[in-house]
Coordinates of N, CA and C and ligand atoms in Angstrom, one line a residue:
X1 N -91.6 179.0 65.0 CA -91.9 177.6 64.4 C -91.0 176.6 65.0
X2 N -91.6 175.4 65.2 CA -90.8 174.3 65.8 C -89.6 173.9 65.0
X3 N -88.4 173.9 65.6 CA -87.3 173.5 64.8 C -87.1 172.0 65.0
X4 N -87.1 171.3 63.9 CA -86.9 169.8 64.0 C -85.5 169.5 63.4
X5 N -84.7 168.9 64.2 CA -83.3 168.6 63.7 C -83.1 167.1 63.6
X6 N -82.2 166.8 62.7 CA -81.8 165.4 62.5 C -80.3 165.2 62.6
X7 N -79.8 164.4 63.5 CA -78.4 164.0 63.4 C -78.4 162.6 62.8
X8 N -77.7 162.5 61.6 CA -77.8 161.3 60.9 C -76.4 160.7 60.8
X9 N -76.3 159.3 60.9 CA -75.1 158.6 60.7 C -75.2 157.5 59.7
X10 N -74.2 156.6 59.6 CA -74.1 155.6 58.6 C -75.4 154.8 58.3
X11 N -76.1 154.6 59.4 CA -77.3 153.7 59.3 C -78.4 154.2 58.4
X12 N -78.4 155.5 58.2 CA -79.4 156.1 57.3 C -79.1 155.8 55.8
X13 N -77.9 155.5 55.5 CA -77.4 155.3 54.1 C -77.2 153.9 53.7
X14 N -77.3 152.9 54.7 CA -77.0 151.5 54.3 C -78.1 151.1 53.3
X15 N -79.4 151.6 53.4 CA -80.4 151.2 52.4 C -80.1 151.7 51.1
X16 N -79.1 152.7 51.0 CA -78.7 153.2 49.7 C -77.5 152.5 49.2
X17 N -77.1 151.4 49.9 CA -76.0 150.6 49.4 C -74.6 151.0 49.8
X18 N -74.6 152.0 50.8 CA -73.3 152.5 51.3 C -72.9 151.7 52.5
X19 N -71.8 151.0 52.5 CA -71.4 150.2 53.7 C -71.0 151.1 54.8
X20 N -71.1 150.6 56.0 CA -70.7 151.3 57.2 C -69.2 151.0 57.4
X21 N -68.3 151.9 57.0 CA -66.9 151.6 57.0 C -66.4 151.4 58.4
X22 N -67.0 152.1 59.4 CA -66.5 151.9 60.8 C -67.1 150.8 61.5
X23 N -68.2 150.2 61.0 CA -68.9 149.1 61.7 C -68.0 147.9 61.9
X24 N -68.6 146.9 62.6 CA -67.8 145.7 62.9 C -67.3 145.0 61.7
X25 N -68.1 145.1 60.6 CA -67.7 144.4 59.3 C -67.1 145.4 58.3
X26 N -66.8 146.6 58.8 CA -66.3 147.7 58.0 C -64.9 147.3 57.4
X27 N -64.7 147.9 56.2 CA -63.4 147.7 55.5 C -62.2 148.0 56.3
X28 N -62.3 149.1 57.2 CA -61.2 149.5 57.9 C -60.8 148.5 59.0
X29 N -61.7 147.8 59.5 CA -61.4 146.7 60.4 C -60.7 145.5 59.7
X30 N -61.2 145.3 58.5 CA -60.7 144.1 57.8 C -59.3 144.3 57.2
X31 N -59.1 145.6 56.8 CA -57.8 145.9 56.1 C -57.2 147.1 56.7
X32 N -56.3 146.9 57.7 CA -55.7 148.1 58.4 C -55.0 149.0 57.4
X33 N -54.5 148.4 56.3 CA -53.8 149.2 55.3 C -54.7 150.3 54.6
X34 N -56.0 149.9 54.5 CA -57.0 150.8 53.9 C -57.1 152.1 54.8
X35 N -56.8 152.0 56.1 CA -56.9 153.1 57.0 C -55.9 154.2 56.6
X36 N -54.7 153.7 56.1 CA -53.7 154.7 55.7 C -54.2 155.7 54.6
X37 N -55.1 155.1 53.8 CA -55.6 156.0 52.6 C -56.4 157.1 53.1
X38 N -56.9 157.0 54.4 CA -57.7 158.1 54.9 C -57.1 158.7 56.2
X39 N -55.8 158.6 56.3 CA -55.0 159.2 57.4 C -54.2 160.3 56.8
X40 N -54.4 161.5 57.4 CA -53.8 162.7 56.8 C -52.3 162.6 56.6
X41 N -51.6 162.2 57.6 CA -50.1 162.1 57.5 C -49.6 161.2 56.4
X42 N -50.1 160.0 56.3 CA -49.7 159.1 55.3 C -50.1 159.7 53.9
X43 N -51.3 160.3 53.8 CA -51.8 160.8 52.5 C -50.9 161.9 52.0
X44 N -50.5 162.8 52.9 CA -49.7 164.0 52.5 C -48.3 163.6 52.2
X45 N -47.8 162.6 52.8 CA -46.3 162.3 52.7 C -46.0 161.2 51.7
X46 N -47.0 160.5 51.2 CA -46.7 159.3 50.4 C -47.5 159.3 49.1
X47 N -46.8 159.6 48.0 CA -47.6 159.7 46.7 C -48.3 158.4 46.3
X48 N -47.7 157.3 46.7 CA -48.3 156.0 46.4 C -49.6 155.8 47.1
X49 N -49.7 156.3 48.4 CA -50.9 156.3 49.1 C -52.0 157.2 48.4
X50 N -51.5 158.3 47.9 CA -52.5 159.2 47.2 C -53.0 158.6 45.9
X51 N -52.1 157.9 45.2 CA -52.6 157.3 43.9 C -53.6 156.2 44.3
X52 N -53.4 155.4 45.3 CA -54.3 154.4 45.7 C -55.6 155.0 46.2
X53 N -55.5 156.1 47.0 CA -56.7 156.8 47.4 C -57.6 157.3 46.3
X54 N -56.9 157.8 45.2 CA -57.7 158.3 44.1 C -58.4 157.2 43.4
X55 N -57.8 156.0 43.3 CA -58.4 154.9 42.7 C -59.7 154.4 43.5
X56 N -59.5 154.5 44.8 CA -60.7 154.1 45.7 C -61.8 155.1 45.5
X57 N -61.5 156.4 45.4 CA -62.5 157.5 45.1 C -63.2 157.2 43.8
X58 N -62.4 156.8 42.8 CA -63.0 156.6 41.5 C -64.0 155.5 41.5
X59 N -63.8 154.5 42.3 CA -64.7 153.3 42.4 C -65.7 153.4 43.4
X60 N -65.7 154.5 44.3 CA -66.6 154.5 45.4 C -68.0 154.5 45.1
X61 N -68.8 153.6 45.7 CA -70.2 153.6 45.5 C -70.9 154.8 46.0
X62 N -70.3 155.5 46.9 CA -70.8 156.8 47.5 C -71.3 157.7 46.4
X63 N -70.5 157.8 45.3 CA -70.8 158.8 44.3 C -71.9 158.5 43.4
X64 N -72.3 157.2 43.3 CA -73.4 156.8 42.4 C -74.7 156.4 43.2
X65 N -74.6 156.4 44.6 CA -75.7 156.0 45.4 C -76.9 157.0 45.3
X66 N -78.0 156.5 45.5 CA -79.3 157.3 45.4 C -79.9 157.4 46.8
X67 N -80.5 158.5 47.1 CA -81.2 158.7 48.4 C -82.3 157.6 48.6
X68 N -82.6 157.3 49.8 CA -83.6 156.3 50.1 C -84.8 156.9 50.8
X69 N -85.8 156.1 51.2 CA -87.0 156.6 51.8 C -86.8 157.5 53.0
X70 N -85.8 157.3 53.8 CA -85.5 158.1 55.0 C -85.0 159.5 54.6
X71 N -84.1 159.5 53.7 CA -83.6 160.8 53.2 C -84.8 161.6 52.6
X72 N -85.6 160.9 51.8 CA -86.7 161.6 51.1 C -87.7 162.1 52.1
X73 N -88.0 161.3 53.2 CA -89.0 161.8 54.2 C -88.5 163.1 54.8
X74 N -87.3 163.2 55.1 CA -86.7 164.4 55.8 C -86.9 165.6 54.8
X75 N -86.5 165.4 53.5 CA -86.7 166.4 52.5 C -88.1 166.9 52.4
X76 N -89.0 165.9 52.4 CA -90.4 166.1 52.3 C -91.0 167.0 53.5
X77 N -90.5 166.7 54.7 CA -90.8 167.5 55.9 C -90.4 168.9 55.7
X78 N -89.2 169.1 55.1 CA -88.7 170.5 54.9 C -89.6 171.2 53.9
X79 N -90.0 170.5 52.8 CA -90.8 171.1 51.7 C -92.2 171.4 52.3
X80 N -92.7 170.7 53.3 CA -94.0 170.9 53.9 C -94.1 172.2 54.6
X81 N -92.9 172.9 54.8 CA -92.9 174.2 55.5 C -92.4 174.1 56.9
X82 N -92.1 172.9 57.4 CA -91.5 172.8 58.8 C -90.1 173.4 58.7
X83 N -89.6 173.8 59.9 CA -88.3 174.3 60.0 C -87.3 173.1 60.3
X84 N -86.5 172.7 59.3 CA -85.7 171.5 59.4 C -84.2 171.8 59.3
X85 N -83.4 171.1 60.1 CA -82.0 171.2 59.9 C -81.4 169.8 60.0
X86 N -80.4 169.5 59.2 CA -79.8 168.2 59.2 C -78.3 168.4 59.6
X87 N -77.9 167.6 60.6 CA -76.5 167.5 61.0 C -76.1 166.1 60.6
X88 N -75.1 165.9 59.7 CA -74.8 164.5 59.3 C -73.4 164.2 59.5
X89 N -73.2 162.9 59.9 CA -71.8 162.4 60.0 C -71.4 161.7 58.7
X90 N -72.4 161.7 57.7 CA -72.1 161.0 56.5 C -71.5 162.0 55.5
X91 N -70.8 161.4 54.5 CA -70.1 162.2 53.5 C -70.7 162.0 52.1
X92 N -71.9 161.4 52.1 CA -72.4 160.9 50.8 C -73.3 161.9 50.1
X93 N -73.6 163.0 50.7 CA -74.4 164.0 50.0 C -75.9 163.6 49.7
X94 N -76.3 162.5 50.3 CA -77.7 162.0 49.9 C -78.8 162.9 50.5
X95 N -78.6 163.6 51.6 CA -79.7 164.5 52.0 C -80.0 165.6 51.0
X96 N -78.9 166.1 50.4 CA -79.1 167.2 49.4 C -79.6 166.6 48.2
X97 N -79.2 165.4 47.8 CA -79.7 164.8 46.5 C -81.2 164.5 46.7
X98 N -81.6 164.2 47.9 CA -83.1 164.0 48.2 C -83.9 165.2 48.2
X99 N -83.2 166.4 48.2 CA -84.0 167.7 48.1 C -83.9 168.6 49.3
X100 N -83.2 168.1 50.4 CA -83.0 169.1 51.5 C -82.0 170.1 51.0
X101 N -82.4 171.4 51.2 CA -81.5 172.5 50.6 C -80.1 172.4 51.3
X102 N -79.0 172.6 50.5 CA -77.6 172.5 51.0 C -77.4 173.4 52.2
X103 N -78.0 174.6 52.3 CA -77.8 175.4 53.4 C -78.4 174.9 54.7
X104 N -79.2 173.9 54.6 CA -79.8 173.3 55.8 C -79.1 172.0 56.3
X105 N -78.1 171.7 55.6 CA -77.3 170.4 55.9 C -75.9 170.7 56.4
X106 N -75.6 170.3 57.6 CA -74.3 170.5 58.1 C -73.5 169.2 58.0
X107 N -72.5 169.2 57.2 CA -71.7 167.9 57.0 C -70.5 167.9 58.0
X108 N -70.7 167.3 59.1 CA -69.6 167.3 60.1 C -68.3 166.7 59.6
X109 N -68.4 165.7 58.8 CA -67.2 165.0 58.3 C -66.9 165.3 56.9
X110 N -67.4 166.4 56.3 CA -67.1 166.8 55.0 C -67.9 166.1 54.0
X111 N -67.4 166.1 52.7 CA -68.2 165.5 51.6 C -67.3 164.7 50.6
X112 N -67.7 163.5 50.2 CA -67.0 162.8 49.2 C -67.3 163.4 47.8
X113 N -68.2 164.3 47.7 CA -68.6 164.8 46.4 C -67.9 166.1 46.1
X114 N -67.0 166.5 47.0 CA -66.2 167.7 46.8 C -64.7 167.5 47.0
X115 N -63.9 168.1 46.2 CA -62.4 168.1 46.5 C -62.0 169.4 47.0
X116 N -60.8 169.4 47.7 CA -60.3 170.7 48.2 C -58.7 170.6 48.0
X117 N -58.1 171.8 47.9 CA -56.7 171.8 47.9 C -56.2 172.0 49.3
X118 N -55.2 171.2 49.7 CA -54.6 171.2 51.0 C -53.7 172.5 51.2
X119 N -53.4 173.2 50.1 CA -52.6 174.4 50.2 C -53.4 175.6 50.2
X120 N -54.2 175.8 49.2 CA -54.9 177.1 49.0 C -56.4 177.0 49.2
X121 N -56.9 175.8 49.6 CA -58.3 175.6 49.9 C -59.3 175.8 48.8
X122 N -58.8 175.8 47.5 CA -59.7 175.8 46.4 C -60.5 174.6 46.4
X123 N -61.8 174.7 46.1 CA -62.7 173.6 46.2 C -63.5 173.4 44.9
X124 N -64.0 172.2 44.6 CA -64.8 172.0 43.4 C -65.4 170.6 43.5
X125 N -66.3 170.3 42.5 CA -67.0 169.0 42.5 C -66.0 167.9 42.3
X126 N -66.1 166.8 43.0 CA -65.3 165.6 42.9 C -65.2 165.1 41.5
X127 N -66.4 165.2 40.8 CA -66.5 164.7 39.4 C -65.4 165.4 38.5
X128 N -65.1 166.7 38.8 CA -64.0 167.4 38.0 C -62.7 166.7 38.2
X129 N -62.4 166.4 39.5 CA -61.1 165.8 39.8 C -61.0 164.4 39.2
X130 N -62.1 163.6 39.3 CA -62.2 162.3 38.8 C -62.1 162.3 37.2
X131 N -62.6 163.3 36.6 CA -62.4 163.4 35.1 C -61.0 163.5 34.7
X132 N -60.1 164.1 35.6 CA -58.7 164.2 35.3 C -58.0 162.8 35.5
X133 N -58.6 162.0 36.4 CA -58.1 160.6 36.4 C -58.4 159.8 35.2
X134 N -59.6 160.0 34.7 CA -60.1 159.4 33.5 C -59.1 159.8 32.3
X135 N -58.7 161.0 32.4 CA -57.8 161.6 31.3 C -56.3 161.1 31.5
X136 N -56.0 160.4 32.5 CA -54.7 159.8 32.7 C -53.9 160.3 33.8
X137 N -54.3 161.3 34.6 CA -53.5 161.7 35.8 C -53.8 160.7 36.9
X138 N -52.7 160.4 37.7 CA -53.0 159.5 38.8 C -53.0 160.1 40.2
X139 N -52.5 161.4 40.3 CA -52.5 162.2 41.5 C -52.7 163.6 41.2
X140 N -53.9 164.0 40.7 CA -54.0 165.4 40.1 C -53.7 166.5 41.1
X141 N -52.8 167.4 40.8 CA -52.5 168.5 41.7 C -53.5 169.7 41.5
X142 N -53.5 170.6 42.4 CA -54.4 171.8 42.3 C -54.0 172.6 41.1
X143 N -55.0 172.9 40.3 CA -54.8 173.7 39.1 C -54.5 175.2 39.4
X144 N -54.7 175.6 40.6 CA -54.4 177.0 41.0 C -53.0 177.1 41.5
X145 N -52.6 176.2 42.4 CA -51.3 176.4 43.1 C -50.4 175.2 43.0
X146 N -50.9 174.1 42.5 CA -50.0 172.9 42.4 C -50.0 172.0 43.6
X147 N -50.8 172.4 44.6 CA -50.9 171.7 45.9 C -51.6 170.4 45.8
X148 N -51.5 169.6 46.9 CA -52.1 168.3 46.9 C -53.6 168.4 47.1
X149 N -54.3 167.7 46.3 CA -55.8 167.7 46.4 C -56.3 166.4 47.2
X150 N -57.4 166.6 47.9 CA -58.0 165.5 48.6 C -59.6 165.8 48.5
X151 N -60.3 164.8 49.0 CA -61.8 165.1 49.1 C -61.9 165.9 50.4
X152 N -63.1 166.6 50.5 CA -63.2 167.4 51.7 C -63.6 166.5 53.0
X153 N -63.7 165.2 52.8 CA -63.9 164.4 54.0 C -62.8 164.5 55.0
X154 N -63.2 164.5 56.3 CA -62.3 164.7 57.4 C -61.5 163.4 57.6
X155 N -60.2 163.4 57.4 CA -59.4 162.2 57.5 C -59.0 162.0 59.0
X156 N -58.6 160.8 59.3 CA -58.0 160.6 60.6 C -56.8 161.5 60.7
X157 N -56.6 162.2 61.9 CA -55.5 163.1 62.0 C -55.9 164.5 61.7
X158 N -57.1 164.7 61.2 CA -57.6 166.1 60.9 C -58.7 166.4 61.9
X159 N -58.9 167.7 62.2 CA -60.0 168.2 63.1 C -61.3 168.4 62.3
X160 N -62.4 168.3 62.9 CA -63.7 168.8 62.3 C -63.6 170.3 62.1
X161 N -64.3 170.8 61.1 CA -64.3 172.2 60.8 C -65.0 172.9 62.0
X162 N -64.3 173.8 62.7 CA -64.9 174.4 63.9 C -66.1 175.2 63.6
X163 N -66.2 175.8 62.4 CA -67.4 176.6 62.1 C -68.6 175.7 61.9
X164 N -68.4 174.6 61.2 CA -69.5 173.6 61.0 C -70.0 173.1 62.4
X165 N -69.0 172.7 63.2 CA -69.3 172.1 64.5 C -70.0 173.2 65.4
X166 N -69.5 174.4 65.3 CA -70.2 175.5 66.1 C -71.6 175.7 65.7
X167 N -71.9 175.7 64.4 CA -73.2 175.8 63.9 C -74.1 174.6 64.4
X168 N -73.5 173.5 64.3 CA -74.3 172.3 64.7 C -74.7 172.4 66.2
X169 N -73.8 172.9 67.0 CA -74.1 173.1 68.5 C -75.3 174.1 68.6
X170 N -75.2 175.2 67.9 CA -76.3 176.2 68.0 C -77.6 175.6 67.5
X171 N -77.6 174.9 66.4 CA -78.8 174.2 65.9 C -79.4 173.3 66.9
X172 N -78.5 172.5 67.5 CA -78.9 171.5 68.5 C -79.6 172.1 69.7
X173 N -79.0 173.2 70.2 CA -79.5 173.8 71.4 C -80.9 174.4 71.1
X174 N -81.1 174.9 69.8 CA -82.4 175.5 69.5 C -83.5 174.5 69.1
X175 N -83.1 173.3 69.0 CA -84.1 172.3 68.5 C -85.2 172.0 69.5
X176 N -86.4 171.8 69.0 CA -87.5 171.4 69.9 C -87.7 169.9 69.8
X177 N -87.4 169.3 68.6 CA -87.4 167.9 68.4 C -86.1 167.5 67.7
X178 N -85.4 166.5 68.3 CA -84.1 166.1 67.8 C -84.1 164.6 67.5
X179 N -84.0 164.3 66.2 CA -83.9 162.9 65.9 C -82.5 162.5 65.7
X180 N -82.0 161.4 66.4 CA -80.7 160.8 66.1 C -81.0 159.5 65.3
X181 N -80.6 159.6 64.0 CA -81.0 158.5 63.1 C -79.7 157.7 62.6
X182 N -79.7 156.4 62.8 CA -78.6 155.6 62.2 C -77.2 156.0 62.7
X183 N -77.1 156.5 63.9 CA -75.8 156.8 64.4 C -75.7 156.0 65.7
X184 N -74.5 155.4 65.9 CA -74.3 154.6 67.1 C -74.1 155.5 68.3
X185 N -73.9 156.8 68.0 CA -73.7 157.9 69.0 C -72.5 157.5 69.9
X186 N -71.5 157.1 69.3 CA -70.3 156.7 70.0 C -69.1 157.5 69.6
X187 N -69.2 158.2 68.4 CA -68.0 159.0 67.9 C -68.3 160.5 68.3
X188 N -67.4 161.0 69.2 CA -67.6 162.4 69.6 C -66.8 163.3 68.7
X189 N -67.1 164.6 68.5 CA -68.2 165.3 69.3 C -69.6 165.1 68.8
X190 N -69.8 164.4 67.6 CA -71.1 164.3 67.1 C -72.1 163.7 68.1
X191 N -71.6 162.6 68.7 CA -72.5 161.9 69.7 C -73.0 162.8 70.8
X192 N -72.2 163.7 71.3 CA -72.5 164.6 72.4 C -73.7 165.5 72.0
X193 N -74.0 165.7 70.7 CA -75.1 166.6 70.3 C -76.4 166.0 70.8
X194 N -76.5 164.7 70.8 CA -77.8 164.1 71.3 C -78.1 164.5 72.8
X195 N -77.0 164.3 73.6 CA -77.1 164.7 75.0 C -77.4 166.2 75.2
X196 N -76.7 167.0 74.4 CA -76.9 168.4 74.4 C -78.4 168.8 74.1
X197 N -78.9 168.2 73.1 CA -80.3 168.4 72.7 C -81.2 168.2 73.8
X198 N -81.0 167.0 74.5 CA -81.9 166.7 75.6 C -81.7 167.7 76.8
X199 N -80.5 168.1 77.1 CA -80.2 169.0 78.1 C -81.0 170.4 77.9
X200 N -81.1 170.7 76.6 CA -81.7 172.0 76.2 C -83.2 171.9 76.0
X201 N -83.7 170.7 76.4 CA -85.2 170.6 76.4 C -85.8 170.0 75.1
X202 N -85.0 169.6 74.2 CA -85.6 169.0 73.0 C -86.2 167.6 73.3
X203 N -87.2 167.3 72.5 CA -87.7 165.9 72.6 C -86.7 165.0 71.8
X204 N -86.0 164.1 72.4 CA -85.0 163.3 71.8 C -85.5 162.0 71.3
X205 N -85.4 161.7 70.0 CA -85.9 160.4 69.5 C -84.7 159.7 68.9
X206 N -84.3 158.5 69.4 CA -83.2 157.8 68.9 C -83.7 156.6 68.0
X207 N -83.3 156.7 66.7 CA -83.7 155.6 65.8 C -82.4 154.9 65.3
X208 N -82.2 153.7 65.8 CA -81.0 153.0 65.5 C -81.2 151.5 65.7
X209 N -80.5 150.7 64.9 CA -80.7 149.2 65.0 C -80.2 148.7 66.3
X210 N -79.1 149.3 66.8 CA -78.5 148.9 68.0 C -78.7 149.9 69.2
X211 N -78.6 149.5 70.4 CA -78.7 150.4 71.5 C -77.6 151.5 71.4
X212 N -77.9 152.7 71.9 CA -76.9 153.8 71.9 C -76.8 154.2 73.4
X213 N -75.6 154.9 73.6 CA -75.4 155.4 75.0 C -76.4 156.5 75.5
X214 N -77.2 157.0 74.5 CA -78.2 158.0 74.9 C -79.6 157.5 75.0
X215 N -79.8 156.2 74.9 CA -81.2 155.6 74.9 C -81.9 156.0 76.2
X216 N -81.1 156.1 77.3 CA -81.6 156.3 78.6 C -82.2 157.8 78.7
X217 N -81.6 158.7 78.0 CA -82.1 160.1 78.1 C -83.1 160.4 77.0
X218 N -83.2 159.4 76.0 CA -84.1 159.7 74.9 C -85.6 159.6 75.3
X219 N -86.5 160.4 74.7 CA -87.9 160.3 75.0 C -88.5 159.1 74.3
X220 N -87.9 158.8 73.2 CA -88.4 157.6 72.4 C -87.3 156.9 71.8
X221 N -87.3 155.6 71.9 CA -86.2 154.8 71.2 C -86.9 153.9 70.2
X222 N -86.4 153.9 69.0 CA -87.1 153.2 67.9 C -86.1 152.2 67.3
X223 N -86.4 151.0 67.2 CA -85.5 149.9 66.7 C -85.9 149.4 65.3
X224 N -87.1 149.8 64.8 CA -87.5 149.3 63.5 C -86.6 149.9 62.4
X225 N -86.6 149.2 61.3 CA -85.6 149.6 60.2 C -85.8 151.1 59.8
X226 N -84.8 151.8 59.6 CA -84.8 153.2 59.4 C -85.6 153.6 58.2
X227 N -85.6 152.8 57.2 CA -86.3 153.1 55.9 C -87.8 153.2 56.1
X228 N -88.3 152.5 57.1 CA -89.8 152.5 57.4 C -90.0 153.4 58.6
X229 N -89.1 153.4 59.6 CA -89.3 154.2 60.8 C -89.3 155.7 60.6
X230 N -88.4 156.2 59.8 CA -88.3 157.7 59.6 C -89.6 158.2 58.9
X231 N -90.0 157.6 57.8 CA -91.2 158.1 57.1 C -92.4 158.0 58.1
X232 N -92.5 157.0 58.8 CA -93.7 156.8 59.8 C -93.6 157.9 60.9
X233 N -92.4 158.1 61.5 CA -92.3 159.1 62.6 C -92.6 160.5 62.0
X234 N -92.2 160.8 60.8 CA -92.4 162.1 60.3 C -93.8 162.4 59.9
X235 N -94.5 161.3 59.4 CA -95.9 161.4 59.1 C -96.7 161.7 60.4
X236 N -96.3 161.0 61.5 CA -96.9 161.3 62.8 C -96.7 162.7 63.3
X237 N -95.5 163.2 63.1 CA -95.1 164.5 63.5 C -95.9 165.5 62.7
X238 N -96.1 165.3 61.4 CA -96.9 166.3 60.6 C -98.3 166.3 61.0
X239 N -98.8 165.1 61.4 CA -100.3 165.0 61.8 C -100.5 165.5 63.2
X240 N -99.5 165.7 64.0 CA -99.7 166.0 65.4 C -100.2 167.4 65.6
Ligands
ZN301 ZN1 -54.3 175.0 45.6

């Protein structure tokens, strides 16, 4: 069966109200101090940074956002019986909320909806950790070992999970159609997957508001808004 894969970036979630933190108007560009909250060394060594990071997580729109038409169209394609895989640079969990099964979604940058212990790797739903903030803790330690907790999102100074990345490479090579949606395709290694897909014979479709470095090798470049483009492209794919 034809394997249809999606590499998704921040642009697919802006219709869900999630700002593009790395974009030209992103928070990190406007407030260099905010970058410390997501930098591993600062986070691990400074309790004040951790307290501020927990307050940011508590208020994050990411956790209350809803999937939009593009996330739903991908989930719908999966339900229709097509072989679908999603590789995402996003940490918002919206593909899974839209109905794409968790095992078919590779989260290259981790998830804001999960916490992990930096000592013993115990993991759990972020809502559990945030409930402890509501109960008065300001930097909740691991309940198993007392270690420092963080979200599973990959911070500056951390590497991507090699297992997740390895699986993403395999999925990419096996894809017959590869959609790059809402990603500027400038952050490696994720960006390189688009080129890899093309090298391995996939039909590469780039859907992004701005030009990407892979537009030249793409079979189709789509500039229309993602919320209408993705449902349209997937209807055409289903009818083909
Ligand atoms: Zn622990």
